[in-house]
PDB file of C-alpha atoms and ligand atoms in Angstrom:
ATOM      1  CA  MET A 239       9.753-319.265  10.249  1.00 62.00           C
ATOM      2  CA  ILE A 240      12.263-316.317  10.478  1.00 70.00           C
ATOM      3  CA  ARG A 241      11.323-313.558  13.360  1.00 81.00           C
ATOM      4  CA  ARG A 242      11.948-310.252  12.714  1.00 91.00           C
ATOM      5  CA  CYS A 243      12.963-307.499  15.022  1.00 98.00           C
ATOM      6  CA  ARG A 244       9.920-305.229  15.067  1.00 98.00           C
ATOM      7  CA  ILE A 245      11.946-301.343  15.892  1.00 98.00           C
ATOM      8  CA  TYR A 246       9.121-299.407  15.616  1.00 98.00           C
ATOM      9  CA  GLU A 247       5.492-298.714  14.888  1.00 98.00           C
ATOM     10  CA  GLY A 248       4.304-295.375  13.019  1.00 98.00           C
ATOM     11  CA  LYS A 249       0.617-294.469  11.827  1.00 97.00           C
ATOM     12  CA  ALA A 250       1.843-295.351   8.056  1.00 98.00           C
ATOM     13  CA  LYS A 251       4.749-297.572   8.334  1.00 98.00           C
ATOM     14  CA  VAL A 252       6.770-300.245  10.432  1.00 98.00           C
ATOM     15  CA  LEU A 253      10.443-300.734  10.327  1.00 98.00           C
ATOM     16  CA  TYR A 254      12.344-304.090  11.194  1.00 98.00           C
ATOM     17  CA  GLU A 255      15.763-304.715  11.609  1.00 98.00           C
ATOM     18  CA  GLY A 256      17.449-305.258   8.859  1.00 98.00           C
ATOM     19  CA  PRO A 257      19.616-308.490   7.066  1.00 97.00           C
ATOM     20  CA  GLU A 258      22.759-305.898   7.563  1.00 97.00           C
ATOM     21  CA  HIS A 259      24.239-303.789  10.251  1.00 97.00           C
ATOM     22  CA  GLY A 260      23.189-300.247   9.842  1.00 97.00           C
ATOM     23  CA  THR A 261      20.162-301.574   7.461  1.00 98.00           C
ATOM     24  CA  LEU A 262      15.686-301.504   8.303  1.00 98.00           C
ATOM     25  CA  ILE A 263      13.428-302.985   6.125  1.00 98.00           C
ATOM     26  CA  GLN A 264      10.401-300.161   5.918  1.00 98.00           C
ATOM     27  CA  HIS A 265       6.464-301.576   5.382  1.00 98.00           C
ATOM     28  CA  PHE A 266       4.207-299.677   4.499  1.00 98.00           C
ATOM     29  CA  LYS A 267       0.953-299.803   5.960  1.00 98.00           C
ATOM     30  CA  ASP A 268      -2.498-299.552   4.458  1.00 98.00           C
ATOM     31  CA  ASP A 269      -3.448-297.074   7.507  1.00 98.00           C
ATOM     32  CA  ILE A 270      -4.138-293.789   6.744  1.00 98.00           C
ATOM     33  CA  THR A 271      -4.564-290.690   9.445  1.00 98.00           C
ATOM     34  CA  ALA A 272      -4.595-286.879   9.246  1.00 98.00           C
ATOM     35  CA  PHE A 273      -5.064-284.274  11.717  1.00 96.00           C
ATOM     36  CA  ASN A 274      -2.180-285.371  14.133  1.00 93.00           C
ATOM     37  CA  ASN A 275      -4.031-289.336  14.177  1.00 94.00           C
ATOM     38  CA  GLU A 276      -7.669-288.021  15.131  1.00 96.00           C
ATOM     39  CA  LYS A 277      -9.082-289.287  11.513  1.00 98.00           C
ATOM     40  CA  LYS A 278      -8.230-292.286  11.226  1.00 98.00           C
ATOM     41  CA  ASP A 279      -8.964-295.293   8.229  1.00 98.00           C
ATOM     42  CA  ILE A 280      -7.332-298.549   6.699  1.00 98.00           C
ATOM     43  CA  LEU A 281      -6.816-298.457   2.917  1.00 98.00           C
ATOM     44  CA  GLU A 282      -6.384-301.354   1.038  1.00 98.00           C
ATOM     45  CA  GLY A 283      -3.812-301.400  -1.094  1.00 98.00           C
ATOM     46  CA  LYS A 284      -2.415-297.649  -0.220  1.00 98.00           C
ATOM     47  CA  GLY A 285       0.614-299.333   1.301  1.00 98.00           C
ATOM     48  CA  VAL A 286       1.587-301.217  -1.954  1.00 98.00           C
ATOM     49  CA  LEU A 287       0.670-298.108  -4.127  1.00 98.00           C
ATOM     50  CA  ASN A 288       2.968-295.400  -1.318  1.00 98.00           C
ATOM     51  CA  ASN A 289       5.988-298.273  -1.930  1.00 98.00           C
ATOM     52  CA  ARG A 290       6.058-298.544  -5.139  1.00 98.00           C
ATOM     53  CA  ILE A 291       5.425-294.634  -5.816  1.00 98.00           C
ATOM     54  CA  SER A 292       8.149-294.141  -3.279  1.00 99.00           C
ATOM     55  CA  GLU A 293      10.779-296.535  -4.645  1.00 98.00           C
ATOM     56  CA  TYR A 294      10.722-294.690  -7.887  1.00 98.00           C
ATOM     57  CA  ILE A 295      11.203-290.952  -6.769  1.00 99.00           C
ATOM     58  CA  PHE A 296      14.244-292.083  -4.001  1.00 99.00           C
ATOM     59  CA  THR A 297      15.570-294.311  -7.130  1.00 98.00           C
ATOM     60  CA  HIS A 298      15.598-291.125  -9.141  1.00 98.00           C
ATOM     61  CA  LEU A 299      16.793-289.096  -6.528  1.00 98.00           C
ATOM     62  CA  ASN A 300      19.590-290.910  -5.750  1.00 98.00           C
ATOM     63  CA  GLN A 301      20.619-292.075  -9.698  1.00 98.00           C
ATOM     64  CA  ILE A 302      20.456-287.326  -9.993  1.00 98.00           C
ATOM     65  CA  GLY A 303      23.383-286.939  -6.567  1.00 98.00           C
ATOM     66  CA  ILE A 304      20.636-286.692  -3.706  1.00 98.00           C
ATOM     67  CA  PRO A 305      22.105-289.298  -0.890  1.00 98.00           C
ATOM     68  CA  THR A 306      18.582-290.817   0.498  1.00 98.00           C
ATOM     69  CA  HIS A 307      18.435-294.373   2.457  1.00 98.00           C
ATOM     70  CA  PHE A 308      17.090-295.907  -0.151  1.00 99.00           C
ATOM     71  CA  ILE A 309      18.573-299.263  -1.310  1.00 98.00           C
ATOM     72  CA  ARG A 310      15.938-301.679  -3.191  1.00 98.00           C
ATOM     73  CA  ARG A 311      12.892-302.368  -2.850  1.00 98.00           C
ATOM     74  CA  ILE A 312      12.134-305.519  -1.199  1.00 98.00           C
ATOM     75  CA  ASN A 313       8.185-306.949  -2.050  1.00 98.00           C
ATOM     76  CA  MET A 314       5.252-305.099  -2.744  1.00 98.00           C
ATOM     77  CA  ARG A 315       5.122-303.970   0.998  1.00 98.00           C
ATOM     78  CA  GLU A 316       8.791-303.392   1.977  1.00 98.00           C
ATOM     79  CA  GLN A 317      12.078-301.698   1.331  1.00 98.00           C
ATOM     80  CA  LEU A 318      15.590-301.853   2.490  1.00 98.00           C
ATOM     81  CA  ILE A 319      16.963-298.943   3.820  1.00 98.00           C
ATOM     82  CA  ARG A 320      20.097-297.500   5.758  1.00 98.00           C
ATOM     83  CA  LYS A 321      19.331-297.207   9.126  1.00 98.00           C
ATOM     84  CA  LEU A 322      19.564-293.064   9.972  1.00 98.00           C
ATOM     85  CA  GLU A 323      19.498-291.307  13.161  1.00 98.00           C
ATOM     86  CA  ILE A 324      16.409-289.053  11.669  1.00 98.00           C
ATOM     87  CA  ILE A 325      16.721-285.465  12.330  1.00 99.00           C
ATOM     88  CA  PRO A 326      13.329-284.340  14.488  1.00 99.00           C
ATOM     89  CA  ILE A 327      12.654-281.699  11.915  1.00 99.00           C
ATOM     90  CA  GLU A 328       9.769-281.807   9.379  1.00 98.00           C
ATOM     91  CA  VAL A 329      10.704-280.068   6.269  1.00 99.00           C
ATOM     92  CA  VAL A 330       8.492-278.861   3.896  1.00 99.00           C
ATOM     93  CA  VAL A 331       8.547-277.549   0.656  1.00 99.00           C
ATOM     94  CA  ARG A 332       5.950-275.234  -1.298  1.00 99.00           C
ATOM     95  CA  ASN A 333       5.055-274.171  -4.710  1.00 99.00           C
ATOM     96  CA  VAL A 334       1.676-273.142  -4.508  1.00 98.00           C
ATOM     97  CA  ALA A 335      -0.057-271.628  -1.413  1.00 98.00           C
ATOM     98  CA  ALA A 336      -2.523-274.091   0.126  1.00 98.00           C
ATOM     99  CA  GLY A 337      -3.055-276.186   3.876  1.00 97.00           C
ATOM    100  CA  GLN A 338      -1.178-274.403   6.765  1.00 96.00           C
ATOM    101  CA  LEU A 339       0.416-271.655   4.976  1.00 98.00           C
ATOM    102  CA  ALA A 340      -2.692-270.471   3.513  1.00 98.00           C
ATOM    103  CA  LYS A 341      -4.857-270.219   6.986  1.00 97.00           C
ATOM    104  CA  ARG A 342      -1.863-268.534   8.419  1.00 97.00           C
ATOM    105  CA  LEU A 343      -1.044-265.856   6.112  1.00 98.00           C
ATOM    106  CA  GLY A 344      -4.852-265.298   4.481  1.00 98.00           C
ATOM    107  CA  LEU A 345      -3.409-266.414   0.812  1.00 98.00           C
ATOM    108  CA  ASN A 346      -5.501-267.816  -2.123  1.00 98.00           C
ATOM    109  CA  VAL A 347      -5.805-271.487  -1.853  1.00 98.00           C
ATOM    110  CA  GLY A 348      -4.170-272.211  -5.376  1.00 98.00           C
ATOM    111  CA  GLU A 349      -2.301-268.968  -6.038  1.00 98.00           C
ATOM    112  CA  THR A 350       1.350-269.613  -7.174  1.00 98.00           C
ATOM    113  CA  LEU A 351       3.906-268.574  -4.661  1.00 98.00           C
ATOM    114  CA  PRO A 352       6.380-265.393  -5.259  1.00 98.00           C
ATOM    115  CA  ARG A 353       8.975-268.525  -5.139  1.00 98.00           C
ATOM    116  CA  SER A 354       9.270-272.231  -3.277  1.00 98.00           C
ATOM    117  CA  ILE A 355       9.725-271.410   0.313  1.00 98.00           C
ATOM    118  CA  VAL A 356      10.740-274.173   2.844  1.00 99.00           C
ATOM    119  CA  GLU A 357       9.455-274.346   5.988  1.00 98.00           C
ATOM    120  CA  LEU A 358      11.129-276.281   9.444  1.00 98.00           C
ATOM    121  CA  TYR A 359       8.722-278.175  11.807  1.00 98.00           C
ATOM    122  CA  TYR A 360       9.988-279.874  15.281  1.00 98.00           C
ATOM    123  CA  LYS A 361       8.652-283.389  14.498  1.00 98.00           C
ATOM    124  CA  ASP A 362       6.487-283.959  17.373  1.00 98.00           C
ATOM    125  CA  ASP A 363       3.103-285.807  17.556  1.00 96.00           C
ATOM    126  CA  LYS A 364       2.183-284.338  21.234  1.00 97.00           C
ATOM    127  CA  LEU A 365       3.275-280.972  20.505  1.00 98.00           C
ATOM    128  CA  ARG A 366       1.441-281.252  16.529  1.00 97.00           C
ATOM    129  CA  ASP A 367       4.844-280.405  15.360  1.00 98.00           C
ATOM    130  CA  PRO A 368       5.079-276.428  15.703  1.00 98.00           C
ATOM    131  CA  MET A 369       6.704-274.781  12.982  1.00 98.00           C
ATOM    132  CA  VAL A 370       9.998-273.465  14.106  1.00 98.00           C
ATOM    133  CA  SER A 371      13.111-271.062  13.131  1.00 98.00           C
ATOM    134  CA  ILE A 372      16.829-272.151  12.456  1.00 98.00           C
ATOM    135  CA  GLU A 373      17.369-270.604  16.215  1.00 98.00           C
ATOM    136  CA  HIS A 374      15.750-273.205  17.891  1.00 98.00           C
ATOM    137  CA  ILE A 375      16.978-275.905  15.748  1.00 99.00           C
ATOM    138  CA  THR A 376      20.889-274.949  16.691  1.00 98.00           C
ATOM    139  CA  ALA A 377      19.910-273.725  20.224  1.00 98.00           C
ATOM    140  CA  PHE A 378      18.467-276.606  21.158  1.00 98.00           C
ATOM    141  CA  CYS A 379      20.640-279.059  19.268  1.00 98.00           C
ATOM    142  CA  TRP A 380      18.549-280.793  16.893  1.00 98.00           C
ATOM    143  CA  ALA A 381      20.915-279.713  13.989  1.00 98.00           C
ATOM    144  CA  SER A 382      23.789-277.644  13.106  1.00 98.00           C
ATOM    145  CA  LEU A 383      23.975-274.427  10.966  1.00 98.00           C
ATOM    146  CA  GLN A 384      25.341-276.305   8.499  1.00 98.00           C
ATOM    147  CA  GLU A 385      23.785-279.405   8.596  1.00 98.00           C
ATOM    148  CA  VAL A 386      20.182-276.793   8.308  1.00 98.00           C
ATOM    149  CA  ASP A 387      21.912-275.174   5.267  1.00 98.00           C
ATOM    150  CA  GLU A 388      22.300-278.520   3.783  1.00 98.00           C
ATOM    151  CA  ILE A 389      18.932-279.897   4.046  1.00 98.00           C
ATOM    152  CA  THR A 390      17.573-276.380   2.837  1.00 98.00           C
ATOM    153  CA  ALA A 391      19.591-276.955  -0.488  1.00 98.00           C
ATOM    154  CA  LEU A 392      18.549-280.378  -0.920  1.00 98.00           C
ATOM    155  CA  ALA A 393      15.110-279.756  -0.030  1.00 99.00           C
ATOM    156  CA  LEU A 394      15.200-277.428  -3.122  1.00 99.00           C
ATOM    157  CA  ARG A 395      17.028-279.616  -5.003  1.00 99.00           C
ATOM    158  CA  VAL A 396      14.025-282.244  -4.557  1.00 99.00           C
ATOM    159  CA  ASN A 397      11.674-280.093  -5.473  1.00 99.00           C
ATOM    160  CA  ASP A 398      13.394-279.443  -8.586  1.00 98.00           C
ATOM    161  CA  PHE A 399      13.353-282.803  -9.517  1.00 99.00           C
ATOM    162  CA  LEU A 400       9.593-283.497  -8.265  1.00 99.00           C
ATOM    163  CA  THR A 401       8.253-280.251  -9.913  1.00 99.00           C
ATOM    164  CA  GLY A 402       9.437-281.681 -13.302  1.00 98.00           C
ATOM    165  CA  LEU A 403       8.518-285.172 -12.817  1.00 98.00           C
ATOM    166  CA  PHE A 404       5.336-284.621 -11.676  1.00 99.00           C
ATOM    167  CA  LEU A 405       4.450-281.416 -14.580  1.00 98.00           C
ATOM    168  CA  GLY A 406       6.158-284.391 -17.053  1.00 98.00           C
ATOM    169  CA  ILE A 407       2.361-286.393 -16.001  1.00 98.00           C
ATOM    170  CA  GLY A 408      -0.088-283.789 -15.931  1.00 98.00           C
ATOM    171  CA  ILE A 409       0.535-282.341 -12.103  1.00 99.00           C
ATOM    172  CA  ARG A 410       1.070-279.601 -10.476  1.00 98.00           C
ATOM    173  CA  LEU A 411       3.386-280.325  -7.162  1.00 99.00           C
ATOM    174  CA  VAL A 412       1.861-277.707  -5.006  1.00 99.00           C
ATOM    175  CA  ASP A 413       3.804-278.843  -1.629  1.00 99.00           C
ATOM    176  CA  PHE A 414       5.620-281.503   0.299  1.00 99.00           C
ATOM    177  CA  LYS A 415       7.643-282.913   3.354  1.00 99.00           C
ATOM    178  CA  LEU A 416      10.483-284.395   3.391  1.00 99.00           C
ATOM    179  CA  GLU A 417      12.682-285.890   6.226  1.00 99.00           C
ATOM    180  CA  PHE A 418      16.489-286.139   7.299  1.00 99.00           C
ATOM    181  CA  GLY A 419      18.925-288.008   9.110  1.00 98.00           C
ATOM    182  CA  ARG A 420      22.254-288.884   9.899  1.00 98.00           C
ATOM    183  CA  CYS A 421      24.369-292.351   8.119  1.00 98.00           C
ATOM    184  CA  HIS A 422      26.806-292.805  10.934  1.00 97.00           C
ATOM    185  CA  ASN A 423      28.877-295.327   8.481  1.00 94.00           C
ATOM    186  CA  SER A 424      31.030-292.175   7.712  1.00 92.00           C
ATOM    187  CA  ASP A 425      32.660-289.994   9.806  1.00 94.00           C
ATOM    188  CA  PRO A 426      31.553-286.932  10.048  1.00 94.00           C
ATOM    189  CA  PRO A 427      28.265-288.083   9.383  1.00 97.00           C
ATOM    190  CA  ALA A 428      26.145-288.064   5.764  1.00 98.00           C
ATOM    191  CA  LEU A 429      23.230-286.492   5.668  1.00 98.00           C
ATOM    192  CA  MET A 430      20.688-288.224   4.007  1.00 98.00           C
ATOM    193  CA  LEU A 431      16.682-288.253   2.889  1.00 99.00           C
ATOM    194  CA  ALA A 432      14.642-290.567   4.413  1.00 99.00           C
ATOM    195  CA  ASP A 433      10.846-291.557   4.932  1.00 99.00           C
ATOM    196  CA  GLU A 434       8.904-291.511   2.068  1.00 99.00           C
ATOM    197  CA  ILE A 435       7.467-289.419  -0.361  1.00 99.00           C
ATOM    198  CA  SER A 436       3.996-290.362  -1.511  1.00 99.00           C
ATOM    199  CA  PRO A 437       0.463-288.958  -1.921  1.00 98.00           C
ATOM    200  CA  ASP A 438       0.307-289.315   1.356  1.00 98.00           C
ATOM    201  CA  SER A 439       3.086-286.551   1.979  1.00 98.00           C
ATOM    202  CA  CYS A 440       2.414-284.386  -1.276  1.00 98.00           C
ATOM    203  CA  ARG A 441       0.134-282.254  -2.557  1.00 98.00           C
ATOM    204  CA  LEU A 442      -1.029-282.899  -5.826  1.00 99.00           C
ATOM    205  CA  LEU A 443      -3.540-281.070  -8.627  1.00 98.00           C
ATOM    206  CA  ASP A 444      -4.073-282.291 -11.974  1.00 98.00           C
ATOM    207  CA  ILE A 445      -3.302-279.609 -13.877  1.00 98.00           C
ATOM    208  CA  GLU A 446      -5.870-279.292 -16.475  1.00 98.00           C
ATOM    209  CA  THR A 447      -8.758-280.300 -14.150  1.00 98.00           C
ATOM    210  CA  GLY A 448      -6.967-278.967 -10.867  1.00 98.00           C
ATOM    211  CA  ASP A 449      -8.537-282.436  -9.196  1.00 98.00           C
ATOM    212  CA  CYS A 450      -7.069-283.455  -5.606  1.00 98.00           C
ATOM    213  CA  LEU A 451      -4.129-287.031  -5.965  1.00 98.00           C
ATOM    214  CA  ASP A 452      -3.215-287.041  -2.609  1.00 98.00           C
ATOM    215  CA  LYS A 453      -4.296-287.301   1.440  1.00 98.00           C
ATOM    216  CA  ASP A 454      -6.297-283.893   1.014  1.00 98.00           C
ATOM    217  CA  ARG A 455      -8.670-286.297  -0.567  1.00 98.00           C
ATOM    218  CA  PHE A 456      -8.801-288.142   3.118  1.00 98.00           C
ATOM    219  CA  ARG A 457      -8.550-284.901   4.554  1.00 98.00           C
ATOM    220  CA  LYS A 458     -11.648-283.243   3.396  1.00 98.00           C
ATOM    221  CA  ASP A 459     -14.184-286.452   2.654  1.00 98.00           C
ATOM    222  CA  LYS A 460     -13.632-285.908  -0.959  1.00 98.00           C
ATOM    223  CA  GLY A 461     -13.858-289.604  -1.584  1.00 98.00           C
ATOM    224  CA  LEU A 462     -11.889-291.747  -4.471  1.00 98.00           C
ATOM    225  CA  VAL A 463      -8.730-291.795  -2.503  1.00 98.00           C
ATOM    226  CA  LEU A 464      -7.529-294.848  -3.254  1.00 98.00           C
ATOM    227  CA  GLU A 465      -8.216-294.049  -6.791  1.00 98.00           C
ATOM    228  CA  SER A 466      -6.561-290.868  -6.370  1.00 98.00           C
ATOM    229  CA  TYR A 467      -3.407-292.345  -5.675  1.00 98.00           C
ATOM    230  CA  THR A 468      -3.594-295.050  -8.084  1.00 98.00           C
ATOM    231  CA  ASP A 469      -4.117-292.551 -10.867  1.00 98.00           C
ATOM    232  CA  VAL A 470      -0.493-291.262  -9.580  1.00 98.00           C
ATOM    233  CA  ALA A 471       0.951-294.832 -10.071  1.00 98.00           C
ATOM    234  CA  ARG A 472      -0.249-295.260 -12.885  1.00 98.00           C
ATOM    235  CA  ARG A 473       0.928-291.894 -14.582  1.00 98.00           C
ATOM    236  CA  LEU A 474       4.182-293.024 -13.866  1.00 98.00           C
ATOM    237  CA  ARG A 475       4.042-295.968 -15.235  1.00 98.00           C
ATOM    238  CA  LEU A 476       4.323-297.833 -12.256  1.00 98.00           C
ATOM    239  CA  LEU A 477       1.028-300.223 -12.486  1.00 95.00           C
ATOM    240  CA  ASN A 478       1.871-303.688 -15.233  1.00 82.00           C
ATOM    241  CA  GLU A 479      -1.359-302.765 -16.527  1.00 72.00           C
ATOM    242  CA  GLU A 480       0.784-299.715 -18.065  1.00 48.00           C
ATOM    243  CA  ARG A 481       3.851-301.662 -18.622  1.00 52.00           C
ATOM    244  CA  PRO A 482       4.966-301.644 -22.110  1.00 52.00           C
ATOM    245  CA  ILE A 483       5.392-304.870 -23.310  1.00 50.00           C
ATOM    246  CA  PRO A 484       9.131-305.011 -24.403  1.00 51.00           C
ATOM    247  CA  SER A 485       9.345-306.051 -27.910  1.00 58.00           C
ATOM    248  CA  ALA A 486      12.488-308.233 -28.898  1.00 61.00           C
ATOM    249  CA  PRO A 487      15.334-306.877 -29.893  1.00 62.00           C
ATOM    250  CA  VAL A 488      15.789-306.520 -33.615  1.00 61.00           C
ATOM    251  CA  LEU A 489      19.342-307.861 -34.776  1.00 62.00           C
ATOM    252  CA  VAL A 490      20.414-305.593 -37.670  1.00 63.00           C
ATOM    253  CA  THR A 491      22.453-307.627 -40.025  1.00 52.00           C
TER     254      THR A 491
HETATM  255  P1  ADP B1260       5.186-291.428  11.900  1.00 53.46           P
HETATM  256  O1  ADP B1260       6.195-291.682  13.130  1.00 53.46           O
HETATM  257  O2  ADP B1260       5.081-289.985  12.089  1.00 53.46           O
HETATM  258  O3  ADP B1260       4.105-292.151  12.517  1.00 53.46           O
HETATM  259  P2  ADP B1260       5.488-293.170  10.244  1.00 53.46           P
HETATM  260  O4  ADP B1260       4.549-294.194  10.247  1.00 53.46           O
HETATM  261  O5  ADP B1260       5.246-293.011   8.845  1.00 53.46           O
HETATM  262  O6  ADP B1260       5.119-291.723  10.878  1.00 53.46           O
HETATM  263  O7  ADP B1260       6.790-293.956  10.917  1.00 53.46           O
HETATM  264  C1  ADP B1260       8.090-293.821  10.135  1.00 53.46           C
HETATM  265  C2  ADP B1260       9.126-293.591  10.539  1.00 53.46           C
HETATM  266  O8  ADP B1260      10.651-294.028  10.504  1.00 53.46           O
HETATM  267  C3  ADP B1260       9.067-291.978  11.456  1.00 53.46           C
HETATM  268  O9  ADP B1260       9.428-291.573  12.765  1.00 53.46           O
HETATM  269  C4  ADP B1260      10.164-291.813  10.521  1.00 53.46           C
HETATM  270  O10 ADP B1260      11.253-291.081  11.043  1.00 53.46           O
HETATM  271  C5  ADP B1260      11.384-292.733  10.984  1.00 53.46           C
HETATM  272  N1  ADP B1260      12.116-293.211   9.495  1.00 53.46           N
HETATM  273  C6  ADP B1260      12.220-293.036   8.335  1.00 53.46           C
HETATM  274  N2  ADP B1260      13.389-293.497   7.385  1.00 53.46           N
HETATM  275  C7  ADP B1260      14.178-293.836   8.483  1.00 53.46           C
HETATM  276  C8  ADP B1260      15.611-294.675   8.818  1.00 53.46           C
HETATM  277  N3  ADP B1260      15.883-294.491   7.134  1.00 53.46           N
HETATM  278  N4  ADP B1260      15.900-294.540   9.167  1.00 53.46           N
HETATM  279  C9  ADP B1260      15.405-294.765  10.666  1.00 53.46           C
HETATM  280  N5  ADP B1260      14.015-294.090  10.802  1.00 53.46           N
HETATM  281  C10 ADP B1260      13.296-293.814  10.255  1.00 53.46           C
HETATM  282  N1  UDP B1261       2.985-283.132   5.815  1.00 53.46           N
HETATM  283  C1  UDP B1261       2.974-284.130   5.848  1.00 53.46           C
HETATM  284  N2  UDP B1261       2.760-284.731   7.581  1.00 53.46           N
HETATM  285  C2  UDP B1261       3.048-283.942   8.175  1.00 53.46           C
HETATM  286  C3  UDP B1261       2.539-282.684   7.845  1.00 53.46           C
HETATM  287  C4  UDP B1261       2.482-281.960   6.731  1.00 53.46           C
HETATM  288  O1  UDP B1261       3.232-285.137   5.231  1.00 53.46           O
HETATM  289  O2  UDP B1261       2.823-284.392   9.421  1.00 53.46           O
HETATM  290  C5  UDP B1261       2.480-282.466   4.424  1.00 53.46           C
HETATM  291  C6  UDP B1261       1.470-282.166   4.259  1.00 53.46           C
HETATM  292  O3  UDP B1261       0.646-283.503   3.178  1.00 53.46           O
HETATM  293  C7  UDP B1261       1.192-281.294   2.831  1.00 53.46           C
HETATM  294  C8  UDP B1261       2.633-280.576   3.051  1.00 53.46           C
HETATM  295  O4  UDP B1261       3.396-281.488   4.250  1.00 53.46           O
HETATM  296  O5  UDP B1261       1.775-281.696   1.657  1.00 53.46           O
HETATM  297  C9  UDP B1261       1.851-278.986   4.523  1.00 53.46           C
HETATM  298  O6  UDP B1261       1.454-279.610   5.044  1.00 53.46           O
HETATM  299  P1  UDP B1261       0.949-278.289   6.038  1.00 53.46           P
HETATM  300  O7  UDP B1261       1.936-277.693   6.635  1.00 53.46           O
HETATM  301  O8  UDP B1261       0.056-277.241   4.797  1.00 53.46           O
HETATM  302  O9  UDP B1261      -0.246-279.009   7.064  1.00 53.46           O
HETATM  303  P2  UDP B1261      -1.886-280.002   6.393  1.00 53.46           P
HETATM  304  O10 UDP B1261      -2.909-278.550   6.084  1.00 53.46           O
HETATM  305  O11 UDP B1261      -1.582-281.020   5.523  1.00 53.46           O
HETATM  306  O12 UDP B1261      -2.167-279.848   8.000  1.00 53.46           O
END
């Protein structure tokens, strides 16, 4: 049996050493957590769904020229990724008032924002990921000003892509969280999108009914969490049952 070297275990994923230098294996667990790990559960199959949904999104982002850590999916729960030096900033992009923003600024939940807003948080569970300014980020050398500019531009491109993708399957993209890292294969290191994009890290609403299709169902005890994640995967045509049966090519004679 091949024993793999586990590099890190987080709340929702495990990272193993990859088969080649500079690679990792990202394993998606079934654990679901909220409120900085205060609320936890295990949803059988969630890791499989997030692996597929994130694979789909990262593959398309790579195709449109947004550099990401994603190389390929290996199996139901795992993907091969580039090992990055993670920048300790959580980048949140918002299109609609919800969550912390609605609370902080007294906005009506569901109100469309005047424009997309990018927010930056310091990634530190012990400090509960406090919101930070560009001043904090550059003063403490978490990232350079040039990196912050590049991250913001990439986050807005991801937002444009995701908004259209979800709109096409009847879903309103409210907000989402991204992480970025440096790939040291080149000099200077290249900035790349890291981690995952899935219903764990986005707020997604059905356009017709307003039904929530993301982790807020777990946060707010709404039930049907796995069913909602499955619905997102089904709309993206990622489930076998929804795959069109490929027809044989017709020869023109
Ligand atoms: P958390 O660490 O917040 O509990 P996860 O359980 O999702 O979150 O763990 C995944 C960890 O892997 C995160 O800390 C994330 O920053 C890190 N990560 C994601 N992509 C990469 C990558 N390409 N290289 C190195 N680390 C990564
Ligand atoms: N988010 C995330 N991980 C975090 C914090 C936020 O994936 O550690 C996502 C969250 O799911 C939502 C968006 O980022 O889609 C904005 O979250 P918000 O700041 O409103 O915080 P919340 O209300 O979720 O605590």
